[in-house]
Amino acid sequence: MGTTPENAVAVFYNPTTGTEHCTPEQFAQLEKDKAQIIKDNGARDAWLNPTRYWTWDEFWVYEVGDERQFGTVKMVYMGVVPVTVMQAGVGKGHYNPGQIARNNKYLFKKGTTVYLLDMPDGKVLIMQSWTNATNKGETAANLKDLGGQFKLLPPGWKFRTKVLDRDLTVHAPAPNYLAWVTQDEFNNTYQGCGFDAACNYVP
C-alpha cells in the first residue's frame, strides 16, 4: 500500500492463525490470480510467501487485525513494515536484518534443536521457519546440514545448531514491538537475539 515506492508499506496476512490453512492447490491459484488480488486490494504489488514450516514449539499472537478473503483462503492481518525496510531485510541480498512490527512470541523449549546464524558482533539469529521452495531438497531432518550448503554467508558469519539447555522465548519488546528479521539465501527466516530485549537470553 502507498502512493510511491518510498512511502509504501507491506501489510502481512497469514492463513495459519486460527482461520484456515492454505493448501498447495490454493496457493497455486493465488499465484495465478496475483494481478486480480493487486487490483481488488488497491495495492502496488503482492508478494506471495511460499509454504513455511515452523521451528518453534509454541506461538502466541497478542495483536491481530482484520480478516480478509484472498481467493478461497481467509487470512488475518499480522503486521506491517515499510517496503524499503522489508526489501533490505528480507527482500534482497539476504543476511541483512531489518525490522517488522508484530506483537507475537515464540517459545523454543529446553531440549529443542535450534538453527542459528552467528553475526561477528555477537548477535545471533534464530531460525523461526524454513521452506523448500528455493532449496528443493530441504527437510526438517537436514536443516542441520545447511551450513555446508550456504555460499553467500557474509564474512565472519557462522551457521550452527544447538540443543537448548533451557527455554528460549523471543518477543519483540514494547512499545513498538519491532522484530529484527532476515532470510538466508534459501529464504529461511530468522529473528534476532542480542539486538534488543526480545530474547530472554542469547543462545
Backbone as a chain_set.jsonl record, in Angstrom:
{"seq": "MGTTPENAVAVFYNPTTGTEHCTPEQFAQLEKDKAQIIKDNGARDAWLNPTRYWTWDEFWVYEVGDERQFGTVKMVYMGVVPVTVMQAGVGKGHYNPGQIARNNKYLFKKGTTVYLLDMPDGKVLIMQSWTNATNKGETAANLKDLGGQFKLLPPGWKFRTKVLDRDLTVHAPAPNYLAWVTQDEFNNTYQGCGFDAACNYVP", "coords": {"N": [[0.841, -1.181, 0.0], [0.462, 2.306, -0.703], [1.537, 5.446, -2.171], [3.879, 5.882, -3.521], [7.019, 4.158, -4.187], [8.677, 4.865, -2.096], [7.071, 5.596, 0.091], [5.525, 3.404, 0.493], [3.991, 0.671, 2.242], [4.304, -2.661, 3.462], [1.812, -4.942, 4.055], [1.045, -7.597, 6.109], [-0.543, -10.716, 5.806], [-1.727, -13.741, 7.176], [-2.545, -17.172, 6.861], [-2.598, -19.073, 8.897], [-3.365, -18.784, 11.569], [-5.537, -19.571, 13.276], [-7.575, -19.204, 11.486], [-7.659, -20.568, 8.743], [-5.954, -23.102, 6.812], [-3.708, -22.903, 3.981], [-3.774, -24.681, 1.141], [-1.467, -26.423, -1.106], [-2.646, -26.387, -3.64], [-4.453, -24.273, -3.454], [-2.635, -22.202, -3.029], [-1.265, -22.193, -5.466], [-3.32, -21.317, -7.109], [-3.716, -18.749, -6.089], [-1.318, -17.595, -6.896], [-1.745, -17.537, -9.661], [-3.806, -15.732, -9.697], [-2.716, -13.323, -8.982], [-2.551, -10.711, -10.172], [-5.225, -9.897, -10.113], [-5.684, -9.904, -7.384], [-4.035, -7.795, -6.576], [-5.359, -5.684, -7.845], [-7.94, -5.809, -6.652], [-7.382, -5.111, -4.035], [-6.299, -2.623, -4.121], [-3.546, -2.334, -4.201], [0.022, -1.787, -4.642], [1.632, -3.878, -5.307], [1.951, -7.451, -4.876], [3.171, -9.905, -2.743], [3.67, -13.253, -2.599], [4.122, -15.409, -0.109], [5.869, -18.41, 0.123], [4.934, -21.803, 1.131], [5.62, -22.435, 4.528], [7.451, -23.897, 7.25], [7.293, -24.189, 10.668], [9.766, -23.724, 13.272], [9.699, -23.357, 15.96], [8.334, -24.276, 19.247], [6.021, -23.4, 20.594], [3.599, -20.758, 20.145], [2.487, -17.441, 20.408], [0.089, -14.959, 19.645], [-0.468, -11.642, 20.135], [-1.655, -9.378, 19.146], [-3.799, -8.931, 16.509], [-5.255, -8.175, 13.319], [-7.803, -7.283, 10.998], [-9.755, -9.798, 9.32], [-9.393, -11.089, 6.045], [-10.463, -11.994, 2.803], [-8.77, -13.832, 0.417], [-9.037, -14.951, -2.642], [-9.941, -18.262, -2.28], [-9.121, -18.447, 0.287], [-9.155, -17.56, 3.66], [-7.611, -15.012, 5.458], [-5.648, -13.476, 8.104], [-4.758, -10.295, 9.415], [-1.387, -9.619, 10.245], [0.873, -7.982, 10.574], [2.95, -5.067, 9.787], [5.228, -3.286, 7.684], [7.573, -0.869, 6.469], [8.097, -0.859, 2.951], [10.664, -0.366, 1.938], [12.273, -1.098, 4.082], [11.597, -3.804, 4.354], [12.531, -4.805, 1.904], [15.263, -4.463, 2.205], [15.754, -6.079, 4.427], [14.544, -8.671, 4.049], [13.994, -8.943, 1.402], [15.962, -8.669, -0.562], [19.368, -9.498, -1.246], [19.71, -10.848, 1.225], [20.678, -12.076, 4.535], [20.603, -9.642, 5.904], [19.574, -7.968, 8.345], [16.415, -6.522, 9.129], [13.636, -4.519, 10.357], [10.359, -5.433, 11.502], [7.03, -4.702, 12.42], [5.387, -6.456, 14.86], [3.417, -8.11, 17.227], [4.068, -10.713, 18.77], [4.968, -13.915, 20.216], [7.506, -16.371, 20.411], [8.216, -19.662, 21.577], [10.885, -21.694, 22.262], [11.5, -24.749, 23.43], [13.323, -26.195, 26.216], [15.703, -28.622, 25.308], [15.039, -28.636, 22.654], [16.258, -28.618, 19.303], [17.87, -25.946, 17.808], [18.434, -23.648, 15.089], [20.963, -21.62, 14.079], [22.316, -18.417, 13.193], [25.311, -16.909, 13.598], [26.417, -13.647, 14.104], [29.187, -11.432, 13.456], [29.379, -9.46, 15.447], [28.384, -10.544, 17.747], [25.649, -10.794, 17.933], [22.843, -12.986, 17.456], [20.965, -14.89, 15.197], [17.982, -16.638, 15.121], [16.491, -19.402, 13.592], [13.161, -19.204, 12.58], [11.362, -20.196, 10.769], [11.26, -22.472, 7.974], [11.632, -23.191, 4.459], [11.116, -25.173, 1.537], [10.891, -24.132, -0.926], [12.835, -22.814, -2.387], [15.31, -24.166, -1.916], [15.2, -27.144, -2.893], [15.657, -29.709, -1.831], [15.464, -29.448, 0.87], [14.652, -30.382, 4.174], [13.041, -31.014, 7.361], [14.682, -32.784, 8.663], [17.245, -32.398, 7.601], [18.047, -29.817, 8.133], [20.129, -29.276, 9.817], [22.358, -29.505, 8.26], [22.671, -27.277, 6.714], [24.704, -25.389, 6.914], [26.863, -26.294, 5.392], [25.924, -25.887, 2.881], [25.461, -23.24, 2.373], [26.498, -20.532, 0.396], [26.719, -17.844, 0.359], [27.12, -16.598, 2.779], [27.907, -13.783, 4.768], [31.21, -12.375, 5.426], [32.652, -13.576, 8.401], [30.273, -14.476, 9.489], [28.551, -17.3, 10.879], [27.029, -20.521, 10.71], [25.255, -22.588, 12.936], [24.1, -25.323, 14.996], [22.154, -25.949, 17.938], [21.324, -27.634, 20.921], [18.962, -26.736, 23.125], [19.536, -25.857, 26.515], [17.83, -24.712, 28.229], [14.606, -23.092, 28.33], [13.862, -20.907, 25.599], [12.639, -17.76, 24.869], [11.209, -15.567, 22.463], [10.33, -12.375, 21.834], [9.433, -9.475, 20.47], [10.212, -6.304, 21.854], [8.103, -4.071, 23.832], [7.506, -0.508, 23.378], [6.898, -0.641, 20.693], [7.179, -3.095, 19.439], [9.022, -4.112, 17.498], [10.421, -6.411, 15.518], [13.551, -7.882, 14.77], [14.433, -9.192, 11.757], [15.503, -11.531, 9.215], [16.413, -13.215, 6.141], [17.963, -16.227, 4.945], [19.977, -17.366, 2.14], [18.365, -19.292, 1.074], [15.883, -18.521, 1.643], [14.899, -19.157, 4.155], [13.655, -18.069, 7.296], [14.656, -15.865, 9.919], [14.82, -14.647, 13.324], [16.139, -12.018, 15.352], [18.387, -12.207, 18.167], [19.851, -10.369, 20.769], [19.885, -7.908, 19.61], [18.153, -6.304, 20.975], [15.869, -6.423, 23.723], [14.446, -8.683, 23.033], [14.866, -11.47, 23.268], [15.039, -13.862, 25.931], [17.534, -14.713, 26.551], [20.719, -14.842, 24.854], [21.215, -17.299, 22.604]], "CA": [[0.0, 0.0, 0.0], [1.221, 3.538, -0.733], [1.455, 6.178, -3.431], [5.188, 5.793, -4.16], [7.842, 3.119, -3.565], [9.318, 5.367, -0.885], [6.158, 5.629, 1.238], [4.718, 2.183, 0.511], [4.155, -0.258, 3.352], [3.885, -4.037, 3.214], [0.864, -5.406, 5.056], [1.171, -9.049, 6.117], [-1.679, -11.548, 6.169], [-1.288, -15.113, 7.386], [-3.714, -18.042, 6.953], [-2.391, -20.193, 9.821], [-3.513, -18.332, 12.951], [-6.892, -19.742, 13.759], [-8.577, -19.069, 10.422], [-7.613, -21.802, 7.974], [-4.69, -23.334, 6.135], [-3.687, -22.7, 2.536], [-3.237, -25.884, 0.521], [-0.647, -26.14, -2.291], [-3.515, -26.08, -4.772], [-4.953, -22.912, -3.252], [-1.518, -21.28, -3.221], [-1.031, -22.103, -6.911], [-4.373, -20.482, -7.68], [-3.425, -17.37, -5.693], [-0.257, -17.108, -7.783], [-2.367, -17.234, -10.953], [-4.728, -14.605, -9.527], [-1.988, -12.222, -8.349], [-2.933, -9.415, -10.745], [-6.556, -9.556, -9.625], [-5.537, -9.599, -5.957], [-3.49, -6.435, -6.51], [-6.425, -4.756, -8.24], [-9.033, -5.83, -5.678], [-6.957, -4.526, -2.765], [-5.719, -1.306, -4.331], [-2.142, -2.445, -3.808], [1.04, -1.56, -5.663], [2.189, -5.184, -5.67], [1.622, -8.501, -3.922], [4.233, -10.904, -2.604], [3.103, -14.478, -2.063], [5.117, -16.131, 0.674], [5.647, -19.844, -0.075], [4.669, -22.618, 2.311], [6.69, -22.427, 5.518], [7.341, -24.846, 8.345], [7.803, -23.534, 11.869], [10.791, -24.427, 14.046], [9.452, -23.173, 17.389], [7.435, -25.247, 19.869], [4.748, -22.752, 20.892], [3.496, -19.462, 19.481], [1.389, -16.589, 20.868], [-0.147, -13.721, 18.905], [-1.155, -10.753, 21.064], [-2.411, -8.38, 18.396], [-4.072, -9.235, 15.106], [-6.201, -7.219, 12.756], [-8.98, -7.757, 10.296], [-9.683, -10.945, 8.428], [-9.646, -10.708, 4.659], [-10.549, -13.13, 1.896], [-7.958, -13.808, -0.797], [-9.475, -16.148, -3.355], [-10.694, -19.175, -1.417], [-8.426, -18.543, 1.568], [-9.356, -16.473, 4.612], [-6.365, -14.7, 6.147], [-5.763, -12.491, 9.164], [-3.671, -9.307, 9.457], [-0.369, -9.999, 11.218], [1.921, -6.99, 10.796], [3.199, -4.096, 8.728], [6.609, -2.81, 7.652], [7.863, -0.114, 5.247], [8.62, -1.706, 1.882], [12.115, -0.186, 1.831], [12.886, -1.896, 5.151], [11.403, -5.209, 4.014], [13.421, -5.16, 0.802], [16.624, -4.564, 2.729], [15.88, -7.151, 5.399], [14.156, -10.0, 3.587], [13.613, -8.934, 0.002], [17.084, -8.76, -1.482], [20.667, -9.549, -0.607], [19.72, -11.814, 2.313], [21.618, -11.832, 5.638], [20.592, -8.194, 6.116], [18.439, -7.812, 9.258], [15.572, -5.335, 9.135], [12.603, -4.584, 11.384], [8.948, -5.537, 11.169], [6.191, -4.529, 13.603], [4.463, -7.56, 15.128], [3.369, -8.416, 18.652], [3.89, -12.146, 18.991], [6.052, -14.532, 20.988], [7.867, -17.752, 20.13], [8.872, -20.431, 22.632], [11.692, -22.859, 21.915], [11.607, -25.417, 24.72], [14.531, -26.914, 26.601], [15.84, -29.875, 24.582], [14.783, -28.418, 21.229], [17.386, -28.23, 18.459], [17.626, -24.687, 17.103], [19.337, -23.398, 13.962], [21.413, -20.277, 14.415], [23.323, -17.676, 12.442], [26.102, -16.03, 14.457], [26.974, -12.467, 13.461], [30.503, -11.122, 14.034], [29.286, -8.57, 16.608], [27.824, -11.256, 18.885], [24.213, -11.026, 17.785], [22.508, -14.321, 16.957], [19.668, -15.001, 14.523], [17.44, -17.977, 15.304], [15.527, -19.743, 12.55], [11.777, -19.328, 13.025], [10.645, -21.014, 9.79], [12.038, -22.873, 6.803], [10.851, -23.513, 3.272], [11.854, -25.867, 0.474], [10.511, -23.533, -2.208], [14.071, -22.454, -3.091], [16.237, -25.28, -1.74], [14.2, -28.197, -3.071], [15.917, -30.889, -1.019], [15.468, -29.095, 2.29], [13.658, -31.033, 5.029], [13.288, -30.8, 8.787], [15.761, -33.667, 9.096], [18.583, -31.987, 7.157], [18.345, -28.415, 8.425], [21.432, -29.225, 10.492], [23.425, -29.531, 7.258], [22.617, -26.075, 5.882], [25.971, -24.66, 6.943], [27.705, -26.739, 4.298], [25.305, -25.527, 1.605], [25.468, -21.789, 2.176], [27.602, -19.986, -0.404], [26.664, -16.382, 0.377], [27.252, -16.06, 4.134], [28.856, -12.665, 4.844], [32.435, -12.657, 6.182], [32.513, -13.589, 9.848], [29.033, -15.125, 9.897], [28.643, -18.749, 11.006], [25.81, -21.278, 10.972], [25.448, -23.681, 13.888], [22.915, -25.842, 15.673], [22.31, -26.048, 19.389], [20.24, -28.213, 21.703], [18.787, -25.784, 24.218], [19.57, -26.381, 27.878], [16.73, -24.039, 28.934], [13.634, -22.489, 27.415], [14.189, -19.635, 24.961], [11.486, -17.026, 24.361], [11.532, -14.471, 21.543], [9.162, -11.488, 21.806], [9.881, -8.105, 20.219], [9.851, -5.534, 23.05], [7.208, -2.917, 23.814], [6.098, -0.327, 22.977], [6.705, -0.689, 19.241], [7.177, -4.493, 19.008], [9.758, -4.207, 16.241], [11.25, -7.614, 15.48], [14.656, -7.904, 13.804], [14.296, -10.417, 10.976], [16.198, -11.634, 7.933], [16.347, -14.521, 5.497], [19.199, -16.703, 4.333], [19.91, -17.434, 0.677], [17.317, -20.242, 0.706], [14.634, -17.892, 2.092], [14.515, -19.5, 5.515], [13.5, -16.814, 8.024], [15.269, -15.822, 11.249], [14.612, -13.456, 14.151], [17.377, -11.697, 16.038], [18.631, -12.109, 19.603], [21.005, -9.521, 21.031], [19.63, -6.572, 19.07], [17.359, -5.598, 21.983], [15.469, -7.334, 24.797], [13.461, -9.631, 22.505], [15.135, -12.836, 23.723], [15.364, -13.915, 27.354], [18.994, -14.829, 26.542], [21.267, -15.041, 23.509], [21.62, -18.717, 22.583]], "C": [[0.884, 1.242, 0.0], [1.106, 4.194, -2.094], [2.759, 6.148, -4.208], [5.959, 4.644, -3.529], [8.431, 3.565, -2.231], [8.376, 5.371, 0.32], [5.278, 4.382, 1.335], [5.018, 1.343, 1.749], [3.668, -1.634, 2.918], [3.006, -4.485, 4.373], [0.811, -6.928, 4.97], [-0.125, -9.714, 6.57], [-1.222, -13.001, 6.196], [-2.513, -16.01, 7.539], [-3.644, -19.081, 8.06], [-2.573, -19.805, 11.277], [-4.971, -18.398, 13.391], [-7.962, -19.543, 12.708], [-8.626, -20.363, 9.617], [-6.255, -21.918, 7.305], [-4.845, -23.076, 4.638], [-3.026, -23.92, 1.911], [-2.339, -25.508, -0.654], [-1.489, -25.761, -3.505], [-4.073, -24.659, -4.661], [-3.851, -21.882, -3.483], [-1.238, -21.094, -4.711], [-2.081, -21.219, -7.576], [-4.168, -19.012, -7.319], [-2.329, -16.774, -6.573], [-0.829, -16.721, -9.148], [-3.222, -15.962, -10.879], [-4.044, -13.357, -8.979], [-2.425, -10.856, -8.876], [-4.297, -8.965, -10.238], [-6.517, -9.199, -8.146], [-5.025, -8.173, -5.774], [-4.584, -5.418, -6.812], [-7.504, -4.664, -7.172], [-8.673, -5.106, -4.387], [-6.31, -3.153, -2.911], [-4.253, -1.246, -3.97], [-1.212, -2.114, -4.974], [1.598, -2.884, -6.176], [1.696, -6.185, -4.638], [2.75, -9.516, -3.927], [3.641, -12.124, -1.919], [4.204, -15.292, -1.406], [4.876, -17.628, 0.529], [5.379, -20.562, 1.239], [5.878, -22.644, 3.231], [6.377, -23.414, 6.633], [8.017, -24.233, 9.562], [8.852, -24.383, 12.572], [10.573, -24.28, 15.543], [8.467, -24.222, 17.899], [6.056, -24.666, 20.167], [4.79, -21.311, 20.393], [2.285, -18.714, 20.027], [1.295, -15.363, 19.965], [-1.001, -12.821, 19.793], [-1.978, -9.682, 20.365], [-2.573, -8.858, 16.959], [-5.114, -8.239, 14.614], [-7.352, -7.898, 12.057], [-8.706, -9.03, 9.52], [-10.048, -10.485, 7.022], [-9.615, -11.963, 3.792], [-9.671, -12.889, 0.676], [-8.289, -15.08, -1.57], [-10.332, -17.004, -2.447], [-10.11, -19.27, -0.019], [-8.712, -17.315, 2.427], [-8.055, -16.264, 5.385], [-6.601, -13.6, 7.171], [-4.537, -11.58, 9.153], [-2.699, -9.662, 10.575], [0.685, -8.934, 11.467], [2.098, -6.084, 9.598], [4.639, -3.625, 8.826], [6.774, -1.941, 6.399], [8.502, -1.015, 4.195], [10.13, -1.576, 1.757], [12.847, -1.008, 2.877], [12.768, -3.376, 4.829], [12.36, -5.644, 2.912], [14.854, -5.309, 1.278], [16.785, -5.787, 3.611], [15.591, -8.529, 4.858], [13.885, -10.062, 2.098], [14.752, -9.036, -0.979], [18.383, -8.82, -0.69], [20.789, -10.594, 0.476], [20.758, -11.43, 3.379], [21.723, -10.341, 5.965], [19.411, -7.86, 7.024], [17.742, -6.464, 9.129], [14.441, -5.55, 10.125], [11.204, -4.679, 10.796], [8.158, -5.418, 12.463], [5.248, -5.716, 13.74], [4.548, -7.906, 16.608], [3.039, -9.887, 18.834], [5.088, -12.692, 19.757], [6.241, -15.972, 20.556], [8.473, -18.374, 21.375], [9.589, -21.616, 22.009], [12.004, -23.556, 23.237], [12.986, -26.036, 24.949], [14.559, -28.267, 25.895], [15.577, -29.768, 23.095], [16.081, -28.076, 20.503], [17.013, -26.972, 17.701], [18.737, -24.461, 16.084], [19.679, -21.916, 13.967], [22.396, -19.722, 13.397], [24.012, -16.725, 13.409], [26.65, -14.874, 13.638], [28.288, -12.093, 14.145], [30.44, -10.265, 15.29], [28.627, -9.221, 17.812], [26.323, -11.457, 18.839], [23.986, -12.396, 17.155], [21.109, -14.286, 16.356], [19.195, -16.441, 14.624], [16.376, -18.252, 14.245], [14.14, -19.905, 13.153], [10.949, -20.165, 12.055], [11.569, -21.355, 8.632], [11.079, -23.213, 5.661], [11.726, -24.272, 2.283], [11.476, -25.328, -0.902], [11.73, -23.173, -3.041], [15.06, -23.608, -3.087], [15.406, -26.562, -1.73], [14.422, -29.423, -2.19], [15.844, -30.645, 0.471], [14.32, -29.771, 3.029], [13.973, -30.698, 6.477], [14.488, -31.612, 9.257], [17.139, -33.177, 8.691], [18.866, -30.497, 7.342], [19.72, -28.261, 9.063], [22.584, -29.143, 9.511], [23.491, -28.262, 6.413], [23.947, -25.341, 5.825], [26.891, -25.03, 5.8], [27.165, -26.376, 2.929], [25.338, -24.031, 1.323], [26.708, -21.351, 1.407], [27.726, -18.471, -0.252], [26.766, -15.788, 1.78], [28.25, -14.905, 4.146], [30.098, -13.058, 5.64], [32.178, -12.576, 7.684], [31.234, -14.215, 10.363], [29.249, -16.638, 9.951], [27.262, -19.342, 11.271], [26.137, -22.371, 11.973], [24.095, -24.153, 14.4], [23.204, -25.932, 17.162], [21.089, -26.733, 19.97], [20.101, -27.355, 22.954], [18.819, -26.472, 25.579], [18.576, -25.667, 28.788], [15.809, -23.41, 27.895], [14.149, -21.163, 26.869], [12.895, -19.003, 24.459], [11.965, -15.854, 23.515], [10.27, -13.634, 21.371], [9.66, -10.066, 21.63], [9.364, -7.184, 21.321], [8.87, -4.395, 22.782], [8.051, -1.636, 23.805], [5.836, -0.553, 21.493], [6.679, -2.1, 18.673], [7.816, -4.664, 17.634], [10.714, -5.393, 16.301], [12.342, -7.459, 14.427], [14.618, -9.233, 13.066], [15.171, -10.357, 9.73], [15.951, -13.016, 7.353], [17.723, -14.907, 4.992], [18.99, -16.842, 2.823], [18.883, -18.442, 0.171], [15.943, -19.76, 1.17], [14.057, -18.49, 3.364], [14.559, -18.213, 6.34], [14.003, -16.937, 9.459], [14.839, -14.559, 11.981], [15.814, -13.275, 15.069], [17.305, -11.723, 17.55], [19.894, -11.275, 19.801], [20.896, -8.139, 20.432], [18.978, -5.687, 20.125], [16.985, -6.632, 23.046], [14.486, -8.403, 24.326], [13.625, -11.035, 23.08], [15.468, -12.832, 25.213], [16.833, -14.247, 27.586], [19.436, -15.023, 25.102], [21.804, -16.462, 23.432], [22.997, -18.941, 21.957]], "O": [[1.943, 1.244, 0.629], [0.638, 3.581, -3.054], [2.761, 6.363, -5.42], [5.598, 4.191, -2.442], [8.658, 2.745, -1.341], [8.822, 5.172, 1.45], [4.381, 4.321, 2.176], [6.148, 1.309, 2.237], [2.744, -1.757, 2.114], [3.411, -4.415, 5.533], [0.564, -7.488, 3.901], [-0.723, -9.329, 7.576], [-0.436, -13.435, 5.354], [-3.436, -15.657, 8.272], [-4.549, -19.909, 8.164], [-1.985, -20.442, 12.151], [-5.553, -17.402, 13.821], [-9.147, -19.697, 13.002], [-9.541, -21.168, 9.794], [-5.499, -20.949, 7.241], [-5.955, -23.036, 4.105], [-1.839, -24.162, 2.131], [-2.432, -24.388, -1.157], [-1.09, -24.914, -4.304], [-4.154, -23.936, -5.653], [-4.094, -20.822, -4.06], [-1.002, -19.975, -5.168], [-1.77, -20.463, -8.497], [-4.413, -18.129, -8.141], [-2.392, -15.605, -6.951], [-0.444, -15.702, -9.722], [-3.345, -15.22, -11.853], [-4.724, -12.424, -8.553], [-2.645, -9.937, -8.088], [-4.501, -7.782, -9.964], [-7.231, -8.3, -7.7], [-5.518, -7.432, -4.923], [-4.716, -4.411, -6.115], [-7.938, -3.567, -6.82], [-9.545, -4.552, -3.719], [-5.827, -2.585, -1.931], [-3.768, -0.222, -3.487], [-1.612, -2.157, -6.137], [1.988, -2.994, -7.338], [1.091, -5.802, -3.637], [3.224, -9.932, -4.984], [3.166, -12.038, -0.787], [5.105, -15.799, -2.075], [3.763, -18.084, 0.791], [5.571, -20.003, 2.319], [7.009, -22.845, 2.789], [5.22, -23.723, 6.92], [9.171, -23.809, 9.496], [8.832, -25.61, 12.48], [11.192, -25.0, 16.327], [7.852, -24.954, 17.124], [5.043, -25.348, 20.014], [5.859, -20.72, 20.239], [1.188, -19.269, 20.103], [2.315, -14.798, 19.569], [-2.118, -13.183, 20.162], [-2.911, -9.138, 20.956], [-1.589, -9.153, 16.28], [-5.764, -7.553, 15.403], [-7.817, -8.958, 12.477], [-7.575, -9.303, 9.118], [-10.895, -9.612, 6.835], [-8.828, -12.878, 4.033], [-9.805, -11.877, -0.012], [-7.862, -16.169, -1.185], [-11.333, -16.536, -1.905], [-10.558, -20.09, 0.782], [-8.538, -16.179, 1.985], [-7.47, -17.216, 5.901], [-7.605, -12.889, 7.125], [-3.419, -12.034, 8.911], [-3.105, -9.965, 11.697], [1.346, -8.981, 12.505], [1.496, -6.285, 8.543], [5.208, -3.57, 9.916], [6.176, -2.243, 5.367], [9.355, -1.841, 4.519], [10.813, -2.566, 1.497], [13.916, -1.555, 2.606], [13.726, -4.127, 5.009], [12.936, -6.729, 2.98], [15.58, -6.184, 0.807], [17.814, -6.462, 3.566], [16.315, -9.475, 5.169], [13.574, -11.132, 1.577], [14.545, -9.447, -2.12], [18.482, -8.262, 0.403], [21.859, -11.179, 0.644], [21.606, -10.568, 3.149], [22.807, -9.842, 6.266], [18.343, -7.503, 6.526], [18.381, -5.416, 9.033], [14.297, -6.642, 10.675], [10.9, -4.1, 9.753], [8.56, -5.965, 13.49], [4.417, -5.966, 12.866], [5.64, -7.983, 17.17], [1.881, -10.26, 19.027], [6.097, -12.006, 19.922], [5.274, -16.707, 20.358], [9.162, -17.701, 22.141], [8.983, -22.436, 21.319], [12.708, -22.995, 24.077], [13.71, -26.353, 24.006], [13.556, -28.981, 25.882], [15.859, -30.704, 22.347], [16.91, -27.331, 21.025], [15.98, -26.92, 17.034], [19.833, -25.009, 16.203], [18.796, -21.063, 13.871], [23.2, -20.454, 12.819], [23.374, -15.837, 13.974], [27.274, -15.087, 12.599], [28.474, -12.417, 15.318], [31.346, -10.328, 16.121], [28.336, -8.543, 18.797], [25.779, -12.221, 19.637], [24.831, -12.9, 16.416], [20.184, -13.721, 16.939], [19.922, -17.363, 14.256], [15.476, -17.44, 14.027], [13.957, -20.648, 14.117], [9.956, -20.775, 12.451], [12.525, -20.636, 8.343], [9.896, -23.481, 5.868], [12.932, -24.04, 2.203], [11.709, -25.982, -1.919], [11.674, -23.218, -4.27], [15.587, -23.984, -4.134], [14.963, -27.01, -0.672], [13.461, -30.107, -1.839], [16.133, -31.544, 1.261], [13.173, -29.742, 2.584], [15.039, -30.165, 6.784], [15.225, -31.182, 10.144], [18.12, -33.5, 9.361], [19.822, -29.973, 6.769], [20.392, -27.247, 8.876], [23.687, -28.748, 9.892], [24.295, -28.187, 5.484], [24.282, -24.737, 4.807], [27.622, -24.181, 5.288], [27.858, -26.534, 1.924], [25.253, -23.607, 0.17], [27.826, -21.751, 1.73], [28.718, -17.88, -0.681], [26.524, -14.594, 1.958], [29.338, -15.035, 3.585], [30.04, -13.983, 6.45], [31.565, -11.626, 8.171], [31.115, -14.464, 11.562], [30.026, -17.192, 9.173], [26.437, -18.745, 11.963], [27.182, -23.013, 11.872], [23.082, -23.469, 14.253], [24.359, -25.984, 17.584], [19.959, -26.456, 19.569], [21.033, -27.264, 23.753], [18.212, -27.525, 25.774], [18.486, -25.975, 29.977], [16.185, -23.224, 26.738], [14.792, -20.392, 27.582], [12.141, -19.629, 23.714], [12.987, -15.232, 23.807], [9.268, -14.108, 20.836], [10.253, -9.503, 22.551], [8.192, -7.27, 21.689], [8.809, -3.838, 21.687], [9.218, -1.683, 24.195], [4.682, -0.647, 21.075], [6.214, -2.302, 17.551], [7.24, -5.272, 16.732], [11.693, -5.377, 17.046], [12.09, -6.966, 13.327], [14.757, -10.289, 13.683], [15.532, -9.28, 9.255], [15.354, -13.877, 7.999], [18.543, -14.054, 4.655], [17.939, -16.472, 2.301], [18.56, -18.455, -1.016], [14.961, -20.499, 1.1], [12.864, -18.35, 3.631], [15.413, -17.359, 6.103], [13.811, -17.956, 10.122], [14.534, -13.539, 11.364], [16.429, -14.247, 15.508], [16.306, -11.321, 18.147], [20.882, -11.452, 19.088], [21.728, -7.277, 20.713], [19.213, -4.479, 20.171], [17.709, -7.607, 23.245], [13.762, -8.972, 25.143], [12.635, -11.714, 23.349], [16.109, -11.902, 25.703], [17.332, -14.083, 28.7], [18.622, -15.33, 24.231], [22.761, -16.794, 24.133], [23.459, -20.079, 21.874]]}, "num_chains": 1, "name": "protein.A"}
